[in-house]
XYZ file of C-alpha atoms in Angstrom:
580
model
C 0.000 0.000 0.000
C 1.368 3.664 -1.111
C 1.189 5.999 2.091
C -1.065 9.376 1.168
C 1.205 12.710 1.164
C 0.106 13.157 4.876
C 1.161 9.890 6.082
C 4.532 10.110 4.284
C 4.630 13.719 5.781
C 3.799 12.320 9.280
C 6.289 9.751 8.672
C 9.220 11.942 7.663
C 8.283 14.416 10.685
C 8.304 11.342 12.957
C 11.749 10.147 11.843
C 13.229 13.874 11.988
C 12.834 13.835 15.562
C 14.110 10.457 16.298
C 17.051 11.101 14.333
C 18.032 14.600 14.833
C 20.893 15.226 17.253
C 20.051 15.852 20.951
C 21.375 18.629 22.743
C 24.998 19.649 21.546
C 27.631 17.764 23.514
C 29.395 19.445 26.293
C 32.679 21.244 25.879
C 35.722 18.760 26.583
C 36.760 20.220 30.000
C 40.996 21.573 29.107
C 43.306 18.984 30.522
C 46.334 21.545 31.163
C 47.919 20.815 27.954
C 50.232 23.985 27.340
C 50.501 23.344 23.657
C 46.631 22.914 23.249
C 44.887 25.075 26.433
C 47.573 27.343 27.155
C 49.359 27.751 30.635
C 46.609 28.967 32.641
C 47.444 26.887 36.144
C 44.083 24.895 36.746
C 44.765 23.757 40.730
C 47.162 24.332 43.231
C 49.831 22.778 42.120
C 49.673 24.211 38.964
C 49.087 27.711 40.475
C 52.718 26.886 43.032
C 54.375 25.822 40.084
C 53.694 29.059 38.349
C 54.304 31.640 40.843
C 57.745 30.397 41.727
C 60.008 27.839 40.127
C 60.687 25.125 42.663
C 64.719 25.486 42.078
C 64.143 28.962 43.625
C 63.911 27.696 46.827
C 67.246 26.886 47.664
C 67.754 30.362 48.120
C 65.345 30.534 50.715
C 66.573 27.505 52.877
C 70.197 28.624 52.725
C 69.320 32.325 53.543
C 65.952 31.845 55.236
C 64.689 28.663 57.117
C 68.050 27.468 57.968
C 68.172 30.208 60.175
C 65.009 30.866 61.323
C 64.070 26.921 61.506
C 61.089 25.034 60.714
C 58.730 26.940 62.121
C 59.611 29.782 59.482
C 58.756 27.708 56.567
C 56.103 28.991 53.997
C 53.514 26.199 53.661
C 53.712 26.421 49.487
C 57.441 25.944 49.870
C 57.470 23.185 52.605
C 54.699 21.145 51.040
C 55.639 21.969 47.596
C 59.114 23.352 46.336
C 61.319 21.452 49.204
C 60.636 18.500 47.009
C 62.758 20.065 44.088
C 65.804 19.849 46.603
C 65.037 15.900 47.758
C 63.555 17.108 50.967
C 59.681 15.515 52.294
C 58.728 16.230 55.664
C 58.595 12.618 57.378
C 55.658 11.384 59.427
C 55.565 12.377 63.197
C 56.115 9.032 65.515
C 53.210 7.064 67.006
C 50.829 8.132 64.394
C 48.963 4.813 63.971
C 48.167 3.538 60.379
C 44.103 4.089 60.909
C 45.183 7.602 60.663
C 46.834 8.354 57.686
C 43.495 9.271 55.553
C 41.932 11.187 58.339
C 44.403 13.769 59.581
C 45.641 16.522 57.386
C 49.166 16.511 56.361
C 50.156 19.376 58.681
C 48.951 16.921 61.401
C 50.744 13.822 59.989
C 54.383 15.403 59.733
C 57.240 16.047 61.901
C 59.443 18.685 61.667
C 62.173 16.493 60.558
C 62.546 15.720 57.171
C 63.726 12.467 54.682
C 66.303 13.843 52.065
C 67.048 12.217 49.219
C 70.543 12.050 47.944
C 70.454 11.728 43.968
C 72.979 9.482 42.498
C 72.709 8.834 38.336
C 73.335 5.644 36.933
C 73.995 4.574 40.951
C 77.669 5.570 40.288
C 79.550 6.257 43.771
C 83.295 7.024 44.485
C 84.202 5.231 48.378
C 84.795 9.161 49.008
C 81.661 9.427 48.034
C 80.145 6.941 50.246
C 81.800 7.590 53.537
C 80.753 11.877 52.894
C 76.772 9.768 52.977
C 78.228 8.203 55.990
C 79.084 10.752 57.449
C 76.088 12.668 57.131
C 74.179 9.928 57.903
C 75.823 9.692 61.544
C 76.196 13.289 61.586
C 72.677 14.555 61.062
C 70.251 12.048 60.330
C 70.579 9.654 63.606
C 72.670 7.152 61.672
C 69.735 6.448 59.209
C 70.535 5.115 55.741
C 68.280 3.596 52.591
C 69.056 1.847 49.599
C 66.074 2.721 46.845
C 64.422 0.872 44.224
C 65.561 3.967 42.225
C 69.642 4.236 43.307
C 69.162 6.346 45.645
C 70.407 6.902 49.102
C 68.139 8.204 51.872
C 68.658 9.424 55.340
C 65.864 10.486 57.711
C 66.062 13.114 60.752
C 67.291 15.756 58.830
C 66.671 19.181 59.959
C 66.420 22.264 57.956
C 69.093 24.158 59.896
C 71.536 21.957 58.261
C 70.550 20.852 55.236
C 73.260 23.708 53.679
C 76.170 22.269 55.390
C 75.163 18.929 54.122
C 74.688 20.020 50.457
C 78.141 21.638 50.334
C 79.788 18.520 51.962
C 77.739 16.194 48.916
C 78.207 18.646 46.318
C 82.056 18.931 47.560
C 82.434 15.309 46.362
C 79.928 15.545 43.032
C 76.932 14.671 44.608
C 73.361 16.745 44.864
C 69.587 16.197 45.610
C 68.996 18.265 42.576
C 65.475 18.143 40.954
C 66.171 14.235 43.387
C 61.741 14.858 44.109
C 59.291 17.494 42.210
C 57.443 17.461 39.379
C 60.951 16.998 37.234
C 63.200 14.275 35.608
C 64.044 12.138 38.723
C 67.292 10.242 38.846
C 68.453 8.691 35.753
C 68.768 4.209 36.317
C 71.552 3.164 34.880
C 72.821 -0.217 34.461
C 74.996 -0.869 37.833
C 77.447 -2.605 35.692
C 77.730 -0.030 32.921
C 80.926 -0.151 31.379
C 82.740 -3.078 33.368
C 80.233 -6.433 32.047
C 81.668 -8.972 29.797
C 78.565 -8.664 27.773
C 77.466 -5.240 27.827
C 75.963 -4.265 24.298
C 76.863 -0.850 24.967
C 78.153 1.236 27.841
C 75.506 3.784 28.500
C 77.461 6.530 30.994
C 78.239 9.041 28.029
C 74.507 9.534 28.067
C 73.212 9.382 31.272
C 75.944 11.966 32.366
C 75.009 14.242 29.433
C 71.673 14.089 30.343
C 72.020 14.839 33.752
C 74.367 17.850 32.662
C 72.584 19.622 30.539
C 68.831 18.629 32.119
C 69.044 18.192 35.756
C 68.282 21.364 37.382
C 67.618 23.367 33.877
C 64.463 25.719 34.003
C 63.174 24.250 31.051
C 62.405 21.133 32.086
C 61.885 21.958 36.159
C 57.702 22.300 35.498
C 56.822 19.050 34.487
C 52.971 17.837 34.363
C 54.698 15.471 37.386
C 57.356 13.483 37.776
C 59.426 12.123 35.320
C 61.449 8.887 35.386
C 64.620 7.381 33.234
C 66.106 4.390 32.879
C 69.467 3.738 30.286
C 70.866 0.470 30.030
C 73.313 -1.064 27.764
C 72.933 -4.813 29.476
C 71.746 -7.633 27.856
C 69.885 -8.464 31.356
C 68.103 -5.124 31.122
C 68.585 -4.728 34.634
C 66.954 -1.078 34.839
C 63.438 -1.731 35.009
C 62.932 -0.094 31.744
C 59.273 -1.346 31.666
C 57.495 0.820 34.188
C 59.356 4.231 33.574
C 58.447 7.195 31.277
C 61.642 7.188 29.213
C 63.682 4.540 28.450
C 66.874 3.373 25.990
C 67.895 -0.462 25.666
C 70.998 -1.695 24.492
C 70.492 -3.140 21.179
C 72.001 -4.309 17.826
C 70.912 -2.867 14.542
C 72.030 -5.108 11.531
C 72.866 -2.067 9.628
C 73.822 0.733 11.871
C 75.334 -1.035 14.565
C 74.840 -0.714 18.481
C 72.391 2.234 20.229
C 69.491 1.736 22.095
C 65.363 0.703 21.600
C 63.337 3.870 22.884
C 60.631 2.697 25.409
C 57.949 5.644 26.661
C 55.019 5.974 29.099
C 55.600 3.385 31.660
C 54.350 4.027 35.131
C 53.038 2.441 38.609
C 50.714 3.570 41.333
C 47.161 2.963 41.264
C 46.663 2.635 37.280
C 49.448 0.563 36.535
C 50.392 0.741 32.992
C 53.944 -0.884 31.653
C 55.722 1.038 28.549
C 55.880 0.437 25.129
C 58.477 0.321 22.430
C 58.197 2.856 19.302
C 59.505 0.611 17.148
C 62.422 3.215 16.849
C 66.366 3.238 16.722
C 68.426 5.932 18.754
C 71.711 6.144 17.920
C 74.405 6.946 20.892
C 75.177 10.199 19.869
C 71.476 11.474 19.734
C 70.224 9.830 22.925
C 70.669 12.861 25.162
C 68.607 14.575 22.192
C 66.215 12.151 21.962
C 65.471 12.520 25.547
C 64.666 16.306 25.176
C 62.334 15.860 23.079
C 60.366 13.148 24.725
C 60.503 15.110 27.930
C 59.197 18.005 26.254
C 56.243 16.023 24.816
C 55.533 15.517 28.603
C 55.557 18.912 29.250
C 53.758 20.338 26.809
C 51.034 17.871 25.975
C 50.861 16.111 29.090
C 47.882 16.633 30.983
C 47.784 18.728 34.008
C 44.159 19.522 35.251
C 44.129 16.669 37.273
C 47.487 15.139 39.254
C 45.839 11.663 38.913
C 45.788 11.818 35.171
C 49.195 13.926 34.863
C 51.960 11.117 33.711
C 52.971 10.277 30.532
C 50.985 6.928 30.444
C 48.259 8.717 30.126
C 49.221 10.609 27.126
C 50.550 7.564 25.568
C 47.123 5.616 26.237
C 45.449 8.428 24.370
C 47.705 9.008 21.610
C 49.089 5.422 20.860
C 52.466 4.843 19.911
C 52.153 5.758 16.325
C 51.128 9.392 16.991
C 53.313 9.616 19.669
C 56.115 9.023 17.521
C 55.132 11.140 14.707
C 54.519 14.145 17.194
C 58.368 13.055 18.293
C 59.717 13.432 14.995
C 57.646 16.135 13.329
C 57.756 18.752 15.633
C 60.339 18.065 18.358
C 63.161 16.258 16.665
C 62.446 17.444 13.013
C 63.605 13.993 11.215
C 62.687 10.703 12.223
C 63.974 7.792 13.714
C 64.676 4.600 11.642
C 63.584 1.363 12.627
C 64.966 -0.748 14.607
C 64.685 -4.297 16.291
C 63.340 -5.405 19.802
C 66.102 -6.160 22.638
C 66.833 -9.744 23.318
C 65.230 -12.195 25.343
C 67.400 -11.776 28.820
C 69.465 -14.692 29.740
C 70.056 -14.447 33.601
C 68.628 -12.422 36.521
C 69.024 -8.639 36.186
C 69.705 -7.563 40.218
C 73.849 -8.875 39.641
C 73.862 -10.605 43.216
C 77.185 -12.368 43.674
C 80.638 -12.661 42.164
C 81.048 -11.357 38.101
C 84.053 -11.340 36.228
C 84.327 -8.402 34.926
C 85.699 -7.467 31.564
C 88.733 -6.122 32.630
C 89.320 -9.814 34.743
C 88.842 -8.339 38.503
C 85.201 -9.068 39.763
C 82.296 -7.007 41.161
C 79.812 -8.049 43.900
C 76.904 -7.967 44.262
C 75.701 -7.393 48.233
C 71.813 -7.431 49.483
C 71.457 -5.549 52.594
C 68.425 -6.615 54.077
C 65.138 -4.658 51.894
C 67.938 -2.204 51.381
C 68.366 -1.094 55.144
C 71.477 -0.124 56.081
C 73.085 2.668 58.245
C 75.971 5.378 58.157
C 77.658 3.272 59.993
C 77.625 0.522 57.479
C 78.458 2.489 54.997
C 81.639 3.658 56.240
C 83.440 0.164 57.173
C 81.528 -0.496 53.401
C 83.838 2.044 52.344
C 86.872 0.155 54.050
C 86.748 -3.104 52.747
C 86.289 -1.846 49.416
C 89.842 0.071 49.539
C 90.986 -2.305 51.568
C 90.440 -4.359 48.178
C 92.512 -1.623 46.475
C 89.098 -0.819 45.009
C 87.515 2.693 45.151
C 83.827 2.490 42.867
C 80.797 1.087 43.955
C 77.373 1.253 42.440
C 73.703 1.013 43.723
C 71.028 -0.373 41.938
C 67.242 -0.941 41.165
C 67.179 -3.644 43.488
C 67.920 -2.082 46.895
C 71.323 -3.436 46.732
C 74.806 -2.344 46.352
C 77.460 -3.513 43.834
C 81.356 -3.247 44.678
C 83.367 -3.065 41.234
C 87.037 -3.532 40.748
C 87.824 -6.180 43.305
C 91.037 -8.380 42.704
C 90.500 -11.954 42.212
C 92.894 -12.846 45.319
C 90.686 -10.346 47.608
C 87.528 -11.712 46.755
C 86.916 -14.439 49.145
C 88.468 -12.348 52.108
C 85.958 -9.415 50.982
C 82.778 -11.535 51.074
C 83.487 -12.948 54.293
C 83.874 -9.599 56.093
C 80.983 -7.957 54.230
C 78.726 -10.285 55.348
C 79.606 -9.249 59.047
C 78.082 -6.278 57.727
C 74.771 -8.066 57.239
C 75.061 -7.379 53.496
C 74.919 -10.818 51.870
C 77.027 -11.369 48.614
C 74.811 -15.093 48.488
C 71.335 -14.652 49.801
C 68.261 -17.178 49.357
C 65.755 -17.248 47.130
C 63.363 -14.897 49.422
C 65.846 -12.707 50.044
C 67.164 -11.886 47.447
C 64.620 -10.370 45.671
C 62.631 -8.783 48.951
C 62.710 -5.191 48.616
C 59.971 -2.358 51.040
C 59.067 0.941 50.574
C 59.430 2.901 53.526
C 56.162 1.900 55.347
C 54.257 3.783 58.480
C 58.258 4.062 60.336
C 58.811 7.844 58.103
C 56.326 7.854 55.388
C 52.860 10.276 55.505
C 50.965 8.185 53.155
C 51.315 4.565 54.935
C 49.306 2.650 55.879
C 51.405 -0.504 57.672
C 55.369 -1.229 58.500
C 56.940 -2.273 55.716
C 60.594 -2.736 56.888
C 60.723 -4.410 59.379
C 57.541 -6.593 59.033
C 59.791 -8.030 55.750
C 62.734 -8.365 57.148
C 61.572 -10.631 60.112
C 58.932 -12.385 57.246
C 61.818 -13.107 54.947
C 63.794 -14.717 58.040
C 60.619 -17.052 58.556
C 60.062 -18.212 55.352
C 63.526 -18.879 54.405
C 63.735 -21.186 57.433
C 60.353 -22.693 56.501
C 61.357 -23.556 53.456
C 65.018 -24.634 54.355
C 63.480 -28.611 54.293
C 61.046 -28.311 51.900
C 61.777 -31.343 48.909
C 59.544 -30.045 45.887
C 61.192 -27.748 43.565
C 61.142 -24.568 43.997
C 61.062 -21.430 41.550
C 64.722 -20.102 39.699
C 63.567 -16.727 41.111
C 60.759 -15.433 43.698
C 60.166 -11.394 44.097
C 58.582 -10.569 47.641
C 57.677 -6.465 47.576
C 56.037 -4.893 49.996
C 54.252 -1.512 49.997
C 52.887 0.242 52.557
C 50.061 1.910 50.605
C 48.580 1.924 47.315
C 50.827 3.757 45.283
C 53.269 1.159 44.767
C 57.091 2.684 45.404
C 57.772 -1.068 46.188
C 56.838 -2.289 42.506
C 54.095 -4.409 43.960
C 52.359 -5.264 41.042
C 55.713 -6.456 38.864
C 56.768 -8.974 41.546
C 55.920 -12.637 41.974
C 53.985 -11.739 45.511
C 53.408 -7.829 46.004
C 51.999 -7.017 48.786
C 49.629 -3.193 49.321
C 49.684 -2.866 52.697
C 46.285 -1.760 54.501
C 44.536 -2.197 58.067
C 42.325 -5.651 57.448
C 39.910 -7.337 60.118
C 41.116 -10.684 61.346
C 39.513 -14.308 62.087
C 38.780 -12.141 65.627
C 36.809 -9.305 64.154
C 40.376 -7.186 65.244
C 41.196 -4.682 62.737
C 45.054 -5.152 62.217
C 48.199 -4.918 60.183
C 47.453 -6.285 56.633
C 48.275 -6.730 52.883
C 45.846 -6.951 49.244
C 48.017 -9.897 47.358
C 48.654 -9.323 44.091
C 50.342 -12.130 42.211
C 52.035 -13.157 39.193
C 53.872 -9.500 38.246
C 57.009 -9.711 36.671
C 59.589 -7.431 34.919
C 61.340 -8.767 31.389
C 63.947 -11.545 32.979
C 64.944 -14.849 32.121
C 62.277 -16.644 33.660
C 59.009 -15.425 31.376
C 60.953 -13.208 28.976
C 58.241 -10.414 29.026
C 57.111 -7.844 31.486
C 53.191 -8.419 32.345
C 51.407 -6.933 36.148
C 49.958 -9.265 38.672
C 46.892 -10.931 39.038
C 44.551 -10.222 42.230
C 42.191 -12.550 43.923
C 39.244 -11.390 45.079
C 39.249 -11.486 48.822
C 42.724 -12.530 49.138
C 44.473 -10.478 52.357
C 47.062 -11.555 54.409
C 47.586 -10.443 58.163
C 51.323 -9.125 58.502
C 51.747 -11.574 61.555
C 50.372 -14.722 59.235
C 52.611 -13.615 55.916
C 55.304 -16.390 56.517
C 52.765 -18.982 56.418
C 50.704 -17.639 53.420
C 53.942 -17.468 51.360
C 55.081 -21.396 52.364
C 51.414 -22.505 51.567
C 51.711 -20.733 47.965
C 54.986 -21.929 47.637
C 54.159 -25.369 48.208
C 51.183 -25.073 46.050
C 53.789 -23.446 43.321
C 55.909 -26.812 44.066
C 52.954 -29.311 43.638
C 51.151 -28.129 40.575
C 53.702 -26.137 38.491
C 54.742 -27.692 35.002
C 58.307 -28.246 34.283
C 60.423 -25.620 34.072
C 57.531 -23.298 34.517
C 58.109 -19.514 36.608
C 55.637 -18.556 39.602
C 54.557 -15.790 37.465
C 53.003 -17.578 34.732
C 51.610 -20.606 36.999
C 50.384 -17.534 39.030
C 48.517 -16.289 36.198
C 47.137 -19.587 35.402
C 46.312 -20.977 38.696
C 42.912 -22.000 40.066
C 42.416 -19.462 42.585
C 41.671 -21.919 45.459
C 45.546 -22.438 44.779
C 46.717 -18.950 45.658
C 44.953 -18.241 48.732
C-alpha cells in the first residue's frame, strides 16, 4: 500500500525527531595541555608551580629557614618546592596507620625531614660513600636507605643543616637536585655499565650528558609530574625499563650497529600501565637529544588539570604509539627515527647478586642488605673493605642493593666474608634476594602498615620454613612490599606484592594487613616479558600470618607447576583456590 502525502509527511516528521541530534555535547573540559589550552594553572599545584620555580627555593633555605628553623617555613614551599631539593617532611612518631586518611598533612608530619641524595646511573666514588656516611651519623641519627631507584636516603634531617650537608655532597659531586618534584628524577643506569663482559653498549656518556645539561635546567623543572629514566646497555636489562616514562635499551641494529630501543610511558601507582616500544632506533650520539624531546612532549602535551591523570601513560594511552612518535619526529626532533629491532630475550637475573668477572678480569659483587636497610655506619666500614680491596667504585642499583666493582681476584673471598659481618649478603636465598619495602608507616605520611621491618623478620621465617622443603622450587621469587597503594615497592611487577592496609582478622580485630597481588614480573629470564599481577578477590594476608601464606603458595607453586615453569606464569594460570 502507497502511504497518502500526509502519512509520508507524518512519517518523515516522525523520523526527523528520532534522528536529529540531541542537545549539543558538552565542551571537553581543558586537561592543562600547554601546547593545546595554554598555561593557565588549573589547581594548586599548577598555580605553586607558576608563581615560583621550585629550584628557587634553595635560596630561601640557605638564607631563610636554615636560620630561622622550621617553624619559618612557607607552607607552598614546605609542602611543595622542598621536594625540588630531595627534601619531604617525614611522618611524626606514634601516628597509627588508621590515621593516615583522616588527619591533614600538617597533622601527619614532623618537623624532621627524609632527604634524598640523587645518584645517576647509581655511580659512587668510596669518598663518596663515607661523605653519605658521614652525614648519615652526623645529622640524620645514623639512618641510611638503599632505593628501588639508586638512591640513598637518610631520615632526621633538619632544615638548619641541610646547607652544610649540600656543600659537603656537592664537595664530592653529589646533589639532591630536581632528586623529588614534578621533574626528571634520577636517571637508572645499568649498575654494571661499562665493566660487564657482555654489555651491548656502555651507557654513561649519556646518562651523564643528560644529567648535565637537564638536571636542574628551568626548562624542564615544570613538568605535568614526575618524570622517570632508565638507560641500560645490558643484555639483562637490569633497569626496570618497563614501568618508567623514558627509556633506551641496548640493542644491535644489523645495519647501523649498536644504540638503544626507545621505550615511553611506563608508570606504577594505582593505574598501573607498563611502557611500550616505538619501534624506533636511537643512535648513541642522539640519545641525550632524543630525551629532550620526549621530555618536552611531557611537558607540553601532558595533561595537568588533574594530578591523577598527569603522567605520561596517560598521554601515551590516548595518543598510541604511532602518533606519539610522529609528534616526536615532526615537531620536536624534526627527522625521524629509523627502525629498529626489539632487545633480546634476557638470559640471567638482572639484580647482579654475587661474584662477576668483569671485563677487565677483577670481579664485582653484588651485596643485598636486608630490603635495602642499612646505616651510616655501614656504609663507612663499606667504604673500608672496598679500599681495603685496592678498590675505590661502587654502584647502587634498582634492586635495593649495592654492587662493589674492581675487586682483585685474590681479595675476593676475604671481601665476602667480612661484608657479610656487615649483614650485606654477597649469596642470599631465594626470598631474600629479591625482597625489597618501601618505607612503610616508620617515616612515610601516606602509609598505611610497616613495611621494613615486618619483611625483614617475614623473609627470616620463610627462608627457614622452606630450608626442608623437597619439591622444587622457583629459579627466582620477588617478595615487595608496599605500605600503601601507590606502589614505590613495585608491587604489582613482583611474583607476591603485597599493598599494605589495616584488614579485620579471624577475631573481628582490625590489624596490620596486605591486598596480594600475584604473578607481576619485569622482562627476565624466567618469562621473557614484562606483564602486572593478578589479584584474587578477597585474598588479604595479616602481617603476623605472611610467613605462612607465602610457604602454603609456595608449596602449592611446588605441587602443581609444570616443568620448568616460573611462579609468574603458573600464578597467572592458577585456580584461585591455589593462591589463597
Amino acid at each position: 500500500m502507497v502511504a497518502s502525502p500526509r502519512g509520508l509527511v507524518s512519517t518523515l516528521a516522525y523520523m526527523t525527531q528520532t534522528t536529529a541530534p540531541g542537545r549539543p555535547k558538552r565542551a571537553a573540559k581543558p586537561q592543562g595541555q600547554w601546547k593545546i589550552d595554554g598555561k593557565a594553572p588549573l589547581n594548586h599545584n599548577e598555580e605553586l608551580k607558576a608563581a615560583d620555580d621550585g629550584l628557587n627555593v634553595r635560596e630561601r633555605i640557605e638564607q631563610i629557614y636554615a636560620l630561622k628553623g622550621f617553624d619559618s617555613i612557607d607552607p607552598d614551599d614546605l609542602h611543595g618546592r622542598f621536594r625540588w631539593w630531595g627534601l619531604y617532611t617525614q611522618r611524626a612518631q606514634g601516628i597509627p596507620g588508621g590515621k593516615t586518611a583522616t588527619l591533614e598533612p600538617h597533622e601527619l608530619e614532623d618537623k624532621y625531614f627524609m632527604l634524598r641524595v640523587r645518584i645517576d646511573g647509581g655511580a659512587l666514588s668510596t669518598d663518596q660513600l663515607r661523605v653519605i656516611a658521614g652525614i648519615s651519623t652526623e645529622f640524620a641519627r645514623d639512618t641510611a636507605d638503599f632505593t628501588d631507584r639508586q638512591n640513598i636516603q637518610l631520615h632526621w634531617v633538619d632544615v638548619v643543616d641541610v646547607p652544610e650537608i649540600w656543600r659537603r655532597l656537592e664537595a664530592v659531586g653529589l646533589n639532591t637536585t630536581e632528586a623529588c618534584g614534578d621533574v626528571p628524577r634520577v636517571i637508572l643506569g645499568s649498575p654494571v655499565a661499562g665493566i660487564a663482559k657482555n654489555e651491548i653498549i656502555d651507557p654513561t656518556p649519556v646518562i651523564q650528558e643528560i644529567a648535565r645539561r637537564y638536571v636542574g635546567n628551568p626548562d624542564f623543572s615544570n613538568l605535568p609530574r614526575k618524570y622517570k629514566t632508565a638507560i641500560t646497555g645490558h643484555p639483562n636489562q637490569d633497569v626496570v625499563h618497563e614501568i618508567n616514562d623514558f627509556a633506551l635499551i641496548g640493542v644491535e641494529h644489523p645495519e647501523l650497529g649498536v644504540g638503544y630501543d626507545l621505550w615511553v610511558g611506563g608508570g606504577l601507582s594505582a593505574n598501573p600501565r607498563l611502557g611500550e616500544r616505538l619501534g624506533t632506533f636511537v643512535r648513541a650520539e642522539i640519545a641525550a637529544d632524543v630525551w629532550e624531546a620526549v621530555t618536552s612532549i611531557f611537558r607540553d602535551y601532558g595533561y595537568r588539570r588533574l594530578r591523577n591523570r598527569a603522567r605520561l601513560k596517560f598521554l601515551l594511552a590516548d595518543w598510541g604509539t604511532e602518533k606519539f612518535r610522529q609528534i616526536l619526529q615532526d615537531e620536536y626532533l624534526g627527522f625521524e627515527l629509523p627502525d629498529g629491532p626489539p632487545a633480546h630475550k634476557p638470559q640471567d637475573a638482572g639484580d647482579h647478586c654475587g661474584v662477576h668477572e668483569q671485563k677487565d678480569g677483577r670481579f664485582f659483587i653484588g651485596l643485598t642488605p636486608p630490603v635495602g636497610r642499612v646505616s651510616g655506619t655501614i656504609l663507612n666500614k663499606l667504604a673500608d673493605l672496598v679500599e681495603a680491596t685496592g678498590s675505590t667504585r661502587l654502584r647502587t642499583t634498582p634492586h635495593q642493593k649495592i654492587i662493589a666493582l674492581d675487586i682483585p681476584a685474590d681479595h675476593v673471598d676475604a671481601f665476602t666474608s667480612a661484608v657479610q659481618e656487615l649483614g650485606l649478603d654477597p649469596f642470599p636465598g631465594l626470598i631474600k634476594r629479591s625482597a625489597i619495602a618501601c618505607t612503610g608507616i616508620e617515616f612515610c605520611k601516606l602509609a598505611i602498615v610497616d613495611t621494613k621491618d615486618t619483611t625483614i623478620e617475614a623473609v627470616k621465617q620463610i627462608e627457614s620454613r622452606l630450608a626442608d622443603h623437597k619439591g622444587k622450587l622457583p629459579k627466582a621469587l620477588s617478595l615487595h612490599v608496599n605500605g600503601c597503594p601507590n606502589s614505590c615497592a613495585r608491587i604489582q611487577t613482583a611474583d607476591i606484592g603485597l599493598k599494605g592496609q589495616l584488614i579485620t582478622n579471624a577475631q573481628g580485630e582490625q590489624v596490620s594487613g596486605f591486598q596480594v597481588h600475584l604473578g607481576g614480573t619485569l622482562a627476565g629470564f624466567e618469562n621473557g616479558e614484562a606483564g602486572l599481577g593478578r589479584t584474587v578477590r578477597g585474598l588479604k594476608v595479616a602481617a603476623d600470618e605472611l610467613p605462612e601464606y607465602v610457604e602454603r603458595v609456595v608449596k602449592s607453586y611446588s605441587r602443581k607447576s609444570e616443568e620448568n615453569e616460573s611462579f609468574a606464569a603458573w600464578a597467572h594460570r592458577a585456580d584461585e583456590e591455589d593462591l589463597v
